[in-house]
Structures are given as structure tokens and as C-alpha cells.
Amino acid sequence: MKLTLKIWRQKNAKETGKIVDYKIDDVSPDMSFLEMLDVLNEQLIDKGEDPVAFDHDCREGICGMCSLFINGEAHGPDRGVTTCQLHMRMFKDGDTIFIEPFRAKAFPVIKDLVVDRSSFDRIQHAGGFISVNTSGNTIDANAIPINKHDADRSFDAATCIGCGACVATCKNSSAMLFVSAKVSQFALLPQGKVEAHDRVLNMVNQMDHEGFGNCTNTGACEVECPKGISLENIARMNREYLVASIK
């Protein structure tokens, strides 16, 4: 396939970025999107030009680092996949593809397609954990009976990989789906109930401090989420927050 790539290039966080056009030939439909970018970068390096910076790690849809905004969609036109799992068969010969970084105040651009998502880490640090005594008094996980329905919902929430597609897709740049998933995975389990009130208050407050917008229930976040995290988690987090605020 022959493609025209319109890629956001930005030297660093302080510079003004712009869209730059690139032509690329001999793209196999079986390539992943990141493999296609690798081919482009090899060509740019051979020409003595600066390669396009983009984030990636596992290339297995697990880490969420490969987040790109492709033709106006987080992770591109496919559903239930991250950018590294997107294949070029989703595009046609002669297509023009716009490739941009995730756009949000809380995700400042570092260079080209790489954004700083450490705001998610700080939200996690604020309460996305449980305190467990591991000094010789550990309890086997299977020793605590847990309702199967609750366990399934907790595991569903825990599949969130923190890629930020929900933020990039939301018209308000809201992180509610991400935060609610991290709250829900513990709120549904007995191990997480001990610190439940402090957790939801601290994580929501940190989310607001980072500059994320609020949720207006558009539902775009759930549609674009590569792991299919449900909006039900946002409703659960709102209930948890209300109870914690009253107490």
C-alpha cells in the first residue's frame, strides 16, 4: 500500500508543533501500525532526519503506552484494541492518515507523539492500592469468600491499562472512567473496603487537582476504551464518593 501520513511533529514541550506530511510505500496489510511507523523511521534515519518519537513497550495490548490519536480516534478505527494491535489492513491503498498525540491539559506533549501521563500515576499513588500486613501474617487469598458476581466485576475493572484513551476521547478530557475503574476494582472486594472512603476521596481530589474535566455522560470513553471498561464503574465511584463525603 502507498500511504500519506500527516504526523504531528513537536521538538519539545516548549516548542510549537505542526503537522508534517510523509509518503510511505510498500506497506503490508499485515503490518501493525507501530511496525509501519518503524519503517517510516528507518527511512527518515537513512535520510539523516529526526525520526518520529512515539511511545511503546510491550506491543501486546497490555501496557497502554502506544496511545495515538489516529484519524480522530483514540487507538485508531478498530475497536477493543490498542494502537500496537491495530493492523494496516484497516486502511486502504492511497489513504491519508492523521497521527496525533493524545490531547489533554493533563497530558502535556513531551515530543512528537509522546505525552506525559504521569498524572495517572499520581492519581494511583493517592489511593489506588490496599494496605496489607506482609510481615509474616499474610492470609491466603482464597481464604476470604467473595461473591462470584463481585469478583467478576472487580476483575473487569482491573483490566484497565491506564492508556488514557478515555481522556483523549472525552470532549471534557475527563479521567472519570480511569479513576472509577481503579476505585471499583478495590471497592468490590473485602480487602479494599478498609480504606474505601479515603481511597475514593483522595483519588477524585487528585484527579481534579491534575486538571482533568468532569463527566457529562456522553459515553465516548467506553466506546474507545480498548478494554471495554463500563460506564457502570463511574456510577459506582459516584456512589462511593457520596457515601465517603457524608461520613
Short mmCIF file of N, CA and C in Angstrom, two decimals, residues 75-179:
data_model
loop_
_atom_site.label_atom_id
_atom_site.label_comp_id
_atom_site.label_asym_id
_atom_site.label_seq_id
_atom_site.Cartn_x
_atom_site.Cartn_y
_atom_site.Cartn_z
N HIS A 75 -6.50 5.29 19.46
CA HIS A 75 -6.05 3.96 19.04
C HIS A 75 -6.50 3.59 17.63
N GLY A 76 -7.14 4.50 16.93
CA GLY A 76 -7.49 4.23 15.54
C GLY A 76 -8.87 3.66 15.31
N PRO A 77 -9.15 3.23 14.07
CA PRO A 77 -10.51 2.87 13.67
C PRO A 77 -11.01 1.52 14.17
N ASP A 78 -10.13 0.66 14.65
CA ASP A 78 -10.57 -0.64 15.14
C ASP A 78 -11.14 -0.49 16.55
N ARG A 79 -11.81 -1.52 17.05
CA ARG A 79 -12.40 -1.48 18.38
C ARG A 79 -11.81 -2.58 19.26
N GLY A 80 -11.67 -2.27 20.55
CA GLY A 80 -11.18 -3.25 21.50
C GLY A 80 -9.69 -3.56 21.35
N VAL A 81 -8.94 -2.65 20.72
CA VAL A 81 -7.50 -2.86 20.55
C VAL A 81 -6.75 -1.58 20.88
N THR A 82 -5.48 -1.75 21.26
CA THR A 82 -4.59 -0.62 21.42
C THR A 82 -3.92 -0.33 20.08
N THR A 83 -3.17 0.75 20.00
CA THR A 83 -2.52 1.12 18.74
C THR A 83 -1.59 0.03 18.24
N CYS A 84 -0.87 -0.64 19.16
CA CYS A 84 0.07 -1.68 18.75
C CYS A 84 -0.63 -2.91 18.18
N GLN A 85 -1.91 -3.06 18.47
CA GLN A 85 -2.67 -4.19 17.94
C GLN A 85 -3.44 -3.82 16.67
N LEU A 86 -3.40 -2.54 16.31
CA LEU A 86 -4.06 -2.08 15.09
C LEU A 86 -3.23 -2.48 13.88
N HIS A 87 -3.85 -3.10 12.89
CA HIS A 87 -3.12 -3.55 11.70
C HIS A 87 -3.48 -2.69 10.50
N MET A 88 -2.55 -2.64 9.57
CA MET A 88 -2.71 -1.77 8.41
C MET A 88 -3.80 -2.24 7.46
N ARG A 89 -4.32 -3.44 7.68
CA ARG A 89 -5.45 -3.91 6.86
C ARG A 89 -6.71 -3.09 7.12
N MET A 90 -6.69 -2.30 8.19
CA MET A 90 -7.83 -1.43 8.48
C MET A 90 -7.85 -0.20 7.57
N PHE A 91 -6.79 -0.02 6.80
CA PHE A 91 -6.68 1.13 5.90
C PHE A 91 -6.61 0.65 4.45
N LYS A 92 -6.79 1.58 3.52
CA LYS A 92 -6.78 1.24 2.11
C LYS A 92 -5.61 1.90 1.39
N ASP A 93 -5.24 1.32 0.27
CA ASP A 93 -4.17 1.89 -0.55
C ASP A 93 -4.53 3.31 -0.95
N GLY A 94 -3.61 4.23 -0.75
CA GLY A 94 -3.84 5.63 -1.10
C GLY A 94 -4.44 6.46 0.01
N ASP A 95 -4.71 5.86 1.15
CA ASP A 95 -5.31 6.60 2.27
C ASP A 95 -4.37 7.67 2.81
N THR A 96 -4.98 8.70 3.37
CA THR A 96 -4.26 9.71 4.14
C THR A 96 -4.58 9.49 5.61
N ILE A 97 -3.55 9.35 6.43
CA ILE A 97 -3.75 9.03 7.84
C ILE A 97 -3.18 10.15 8.70
N PHE A 98 -4.03 10.72 9.55
CA PHE A 98 -3.60 11.73 10.51
C PHE A 98 -3.20 11.05 11.82
N ILE A 99 -2.00 11.36 12.30
CA ILE A 99 -1.48 10.74 13.51
C ILE A 99 -1.07 11.84 14.48
N GLU A 100 -1.74 11.88 15.62
CA GLU A 100 -1.50 12.94 16.61
C GLU A 100 -1.33 12.35 18.00
N PRO A 101 -0.75 13.12 18.92
CA PRO A 101 -0.69 12.68 20.31
C PRO A 101 -2.05 12.86 20.98
N PHE A 102 -2.24 12.22 22.13
CA PHE A 102 -3.46 12.44 22.90
C PHE A 102 -3.49 13.89 23.35
N ARG A 103 -4.66 14.54 23.19
CA ARG A 103 -4.79 15.97 23.52
C ARG A 103 -5.54 16.13 24.84
N ALA A 104 -4.87 16.65 25.85
CA ALA A 104 -5.49 16.96 27.13
C ALA A 104 -4.53 17.84 27.92
N LYS A 105 -5.07 18.75 28.68
CA LYS A 105 -4.24 19.63 29.50
C LYS A 105 -3.37 18.83 30.45
N ALA A 106 -3.92 17.74 30.98
CA ALA A 106 -3.20 16.92 31.94
C ALA A 106 -2.22 15.94 31.28
N PHE A 107 -2.20 15.90 29.93
CA PHE A 107 -1.26 15.06 29.18
C PHE A 107 -0.39 15.96 28.29
N PRO A 108 0.51 16.74 28.86
CA PRO A 108 1.33 17.64 28.03
C PRO A 108 2.24 16.86 27.08
N VAL A 109 2.43 17.39 25.88
CA VAL A 109 3.29 16.75 24.89
C VAL A 109 4.75 16.88 25.31
N ILE A 110 5.49 15.77 25.25
CA ILE A 110 6.93 15.78 25.54
C ILE A 110 7.70 15.98 24.24
N LYS A 111 7.35 15.18 23.23
CA LYS A 111 7.96 15.31 21.91
C LYS A 111 7.12 14.53 20.90
N ASP A 112 6.84 15.13 19.77
CA ASP A 112 6.09 14.49 18.69
C ASP A 112 4.81 13.85 19.22
N LEU A 113 4.78 12.51 19.26
CA LEU A 113 3.57 11.78 19.64
C LEU A 113 3.61 11.28 21.08
N VAL A 114 4.64 11.67 21.81
CA VAL A 114 4.81 11.22 23.20
C VAL A 114 4.23 12.25 24.15
N VAL A 115 3.35 11.81 25.05
CA VAL A 115 2.79 12.71 26.05
C VAL A 115 3.15 12.23 27.46
N ASP A 116 3.11 13.15 28.39
CA ASP A 116 3.39 12.85 29.80
C ASP A 116 2.10 12.45 30.49
N ARG A 117 1.97 11.18 30.83
CA ARG A 117 0.77 10.70 31.50
C ARG A 117 1.03 10.37 32.97
N SER A 118 2.04 11.02 33.54
CA SER A 118 2.36 10.77 34.95
C SER A 118 1.24 11.24 35.88
N SER A 119 0.31 12.04 35.36
CA SER A 119 -0.85 12.44 36.17
C SER A 119 -1.64 11.21 36.60
N PHE A 120 -1.71 10.20 35.74
CA PHE A 120 -2.38 8.95 36.09
C PHE A 120 -1.64 8.26 37.24
N ASP A 121 -0.32 8.31 37.21
CA ASP A 121 0.47 7.70 38.28
C ASP A 121 0.19 8.39 39.61
N ARG A 122 0.09 9.69 39.59
CA ARG A 122 -0.15 10.44 40.83
C ARG A 122 -1.54 10.15 41.39
N ILE A 123 -2.50 9.92 40.50
CA ILE A 123 -3.84 9.53 40.97
C ILE A 123 -3.78 8.16 41.63
N GLN A 124 -3.04 7.25 41.02
CA GLN A 124 -2.85 5.92 41.62
C GLN A 124 -2.18 6.02 42.98
N HIS A 125 -1.16 6.84 43.06
CA HIS A 125 -0.42 6.99 44.32
C HIS A 125 -1.31 7.56 45.42
N ALA A 126 -2.32 8.32 45.03
CA ALA A 126 -3.21 8.95 46.01
C ALA A 126 -4.11 7.93 46.71
N GLY A 127 -4.33 6.79 46.09
CA GLY A 127 -5.22 5.83 46.76
C GLY A 127 -5.47 4.53 46.03
N GLY A 128 -4.85 4.31 44.90
CA GLY A 128 -5.12 3.09 44.12
C GLY A 128 -4.34 1.89 44.61
N PHE A 129 -4.53 1.55 45.88
CA PHE A 129 -3.80 0.43 46.48
C PHE A 129 -4.54 -0.01 47.74
N ILE A 130 -4.12 -1.13 48.31
CA ILE A 130 -4.62 -1.55 49.61
C ILE A 130 -3.41 -1.76 50.52
N SER A 131 -3.60 -1.52 51.81
CA SER A 131 -2.54 -1.74 52.78
C SER A 131 -2.71 -3.13 53.38
N VAL A 132 -1.71 -3.98 53.18
CA VAL A 132 -1.78 -5.35 53.66
C VAL A 132 -0.56 -5.66 54.52
N ASN A 133 -0.77 -6.29 55.64
CA ASN A 133 0.32 -6.69 56.52
C ASN A 133 1.04 -7.90 55.92
N THR A 134 2.27 -7.70 55.51
CA THR A 134 3.02 -8.80 54.89
C THR A 134 4.17 -9.28 55.77
N SER A 135 4.14 -8.90 57.04
CA SER A 135 5.23 -9.27 57.95
C SER A 135 4.98 -10.60 58.64
N GLY A 136 4.82 -11.63 57.86
CA GLY A 136 4.63 -12.97 58.42
C GLY A 136 3.21 -13.32 58.77
N ASN A 137 2.26 -12.38 58.55
CA ASN A 137 0.86 -12.65 58.90
C ASN A 137 -0.04 -12.66 57.66
N THR A 138 0.53 -12.99 56.52
CA THR A 138 -0.25 -12.98 55.29
C THR A 138 -1.34 -14.05 55.32
N ILE A 139 -2.43 -13.73 54.65
CA ILE A 139 -3.57 -14.65 54.57
C ILE A 139 -3.74 -15.08 53.13
N ASP A 140 -3.92 -16.35 52.91
CA ASP A 140 -4.12 -16.84 51.55
C ASP A 140 -5.36 -16.18 50.95
N ALA A 141 -5.24 -15.75 49.69
CA ALA A 141 -6.34 -15.03 49.04
C ALA A 141 -7.62 -15.84 49.00
N ASN A 142 -7.50 -17.14 48.84
CA ASN A 142 -8.69 -17.98 48.73
C ASN A 142 -9.37 -18.22 50.07
N ALA A 143 -8.79 -17.71 51.17
CA ALA A 143 -9.37 -17.92 52.49
C ALA A 143 -10.55 -16.99 52.75
N ILE A 144 -10.70 -15.94 51.91
CA ILE A 144 -11.79 -14.98 52.09
C ILE A 144 -12.85 -15.24 51.03
N PRO A 145 -14.06 -15.67 51.43
CA PRO A 145 -15.13 -15.92 50.45
C PRO A 145 -15.56 -14.62 49.77
N ILE A 146 -15.64 -14.63 48.45
CA ILE A 146 -16.06 -13.46 47.68
C ILE A 146 -17.13 -13.88 46.69
N ASN A 147 -18.20 -13.12 46.67
CA ASN A 147 -19.29 -13.41 45.73
C ASN A 147 -18.76 -13.41 44.30
N LYS A 148 -19.12 -14.42 43.53
CA LYS A 148 -18.62 -14.57 42.16
C LYS A 148 -18.93 -13.35 41.31
N HIS A 149 -20.11 -12.79 41.47
CA HIS A 149 -20.51 -11.63 40.68
C HIS A 149 -19.61 -10.44 41.00
N ASP A 150 -19.32 -10.24 42.30
CA ASP A 150 -18.44 -9.14 42.70
C ASP A 150 -17.03 -9.36 42.18
N ALA A 151 -16.54 -10.59 42.26
CA ALA A 151 -15.19 -10.90 41.78
C ALA A 151 -15.07 -10.63 40.28
N ASP A 152 -16.08 -11.03 39.53
CA ASP A 152 -16.06 -10.81 38.07
C ASP A 152 -16.04 -9.32 37.74
N ARG A 153 -16.86 -8.54 38.44
CA ARG A 153 -16.91 -7.11 38.17
C ARG A 153 -15.60 -6.43 38.57
N SER A 154 -15.00 -6.90 39.65
CA SER A 154 -13.71 -6.35 40.08
C SER A 154 -12.63 -6.64 39.04
N PHE A 155 -12.61 -7.88 38.53
CA PHE A 155 -11.63 -8.23 37.52
C PHE A 155 -11.86 -7.45 36.23
N ASP A 156 -13.12 -7.21 35.88
CA ASP A 156 -13.42 -6.40 34.69
C ASP A 156 -12.87 -5.00 34.83
N ALA A 157 -13.01 -4.41 36.02
CA ALA A 157 -12.48 -3.06 36.25
C ALA A 157 -10.96 -3.07 36.24
N ALA A 158 -10.37 -4.15 36.75
CA ALA A 158 -8.91 -4.23 36.85
C ALA A 158 -8.23 -4.39 35.50
N THR A 159 -9.00 -4.65 34.44
CA THR A 159 -8.39 -4.79 33.11
C THR A 159 -7.95 -3.44 32.54
N CYS A 160 -8.35 -2.33 33.18
CA CYS A 160 -7.91 -1.00 32.73
C CYS A 160 -6.40 -0.94 32.72
N ILE A 161 -5.83 -0.52 31.58
CA ILE A 161 -4.37 -0.45 31.44
C ILE A 161 -3.85 0.99 31.55
N GLY A 162 -4.74 1.93 31.82
CA GLY A 162 -4.31 3.31 32.02
C GLY A 162 -3.72 3.96 30.79
N CYS A 163 -4.25 3.62 29.62
CA CYS A 163 -3.68 4.17 28.37
C CYS A 163 -4.07 5.63 28.16
N GLY A 164 -5.22 6.03 28.69
CA GLY A 164 -5.67 7.41 28.54
C GLY A 164 -6.60 7.66 27.37
N ALA A 165 -7.03 6.59 26.69
CA ALA A 165 -7.95 6.76 25.56
C ALA A 165 -9.25 7.44 25.99
N CYS A 166 -9.69 7.15 27.20
CA CYS A 166 -10.92 7.76 27.70
C CYS A 166 -10.77 9.27 27.80
N VAL A 167 -9.61 9.73 28.26
CA VAL A 167 -9.33 11.16 28.39
C VAL A 167 -9.25 11.81 27.02
N ALA A 168 -8.52 11.18 26.11
CA ALA A 168 -8.32 11.74 24.77
C ALA A 168 -9.62 11.82 23.98
N THR A 169 -10.54 10.92 24.25
CA THR A 169 -11.80 10.86 23.51
C THR A 169 -12.85 11.81 24.08
N CYS A 170 -12.80 12.01 25.39
CA CYS A 170 -13.82 12.81 26.06
C CYS A 170 -13.71 14.28 25.66
N LYS A 171 -14.83 14.90 25.36
CA LYS A 171 -14.84 16.31 24.98
C LYS A 171 -14.42 17.20 26.15
N ASN A 172 -14.50 16.66 27.38
CA ASN A 172 -14.10 17.40 28.57
C ASN A 172 -12.73 16.97 29.10
N SER A 173 -12.08 16.05 28.39
CA SER A 173 -10.82 15.47 28.87
C SER A 173 -10.97 14.93 30.29
N SER A 174 -12.06 14.20 30.51
CA SER A 174 -12.34 13.63 31.82
C SER A 174 -11.59 12.32 32.02
N ALA A 175 -11.13 12.11 33.25
CA ALA A 175 -10.45 10.85 33.60
C ALA A 175 -11.36 9.99 34.47
N MET A 176 -12.65 10.25 34.44
CA MET A 176 -13.58 9.55 35.33
C MET A 176 -13.60 8.05 35.09
N LEU A 177 -13.50 7.62 33.83
CA LEU A 177 -13.55 6.18 33.56
C LEU A 177 -12.32 5.49 34.15
N PHE A 178 -11.15 6.10 33.96
CA PHE A 178 -9.92 5.54 34.51
C PHE A 178 -9.99 5.47 36.03
N VAL A 179 -10.32 6.58 36.67
CA VAL A 179 -10.35 6.63 38.14
C VAL A 179 -11.40 5.69 38.69
#
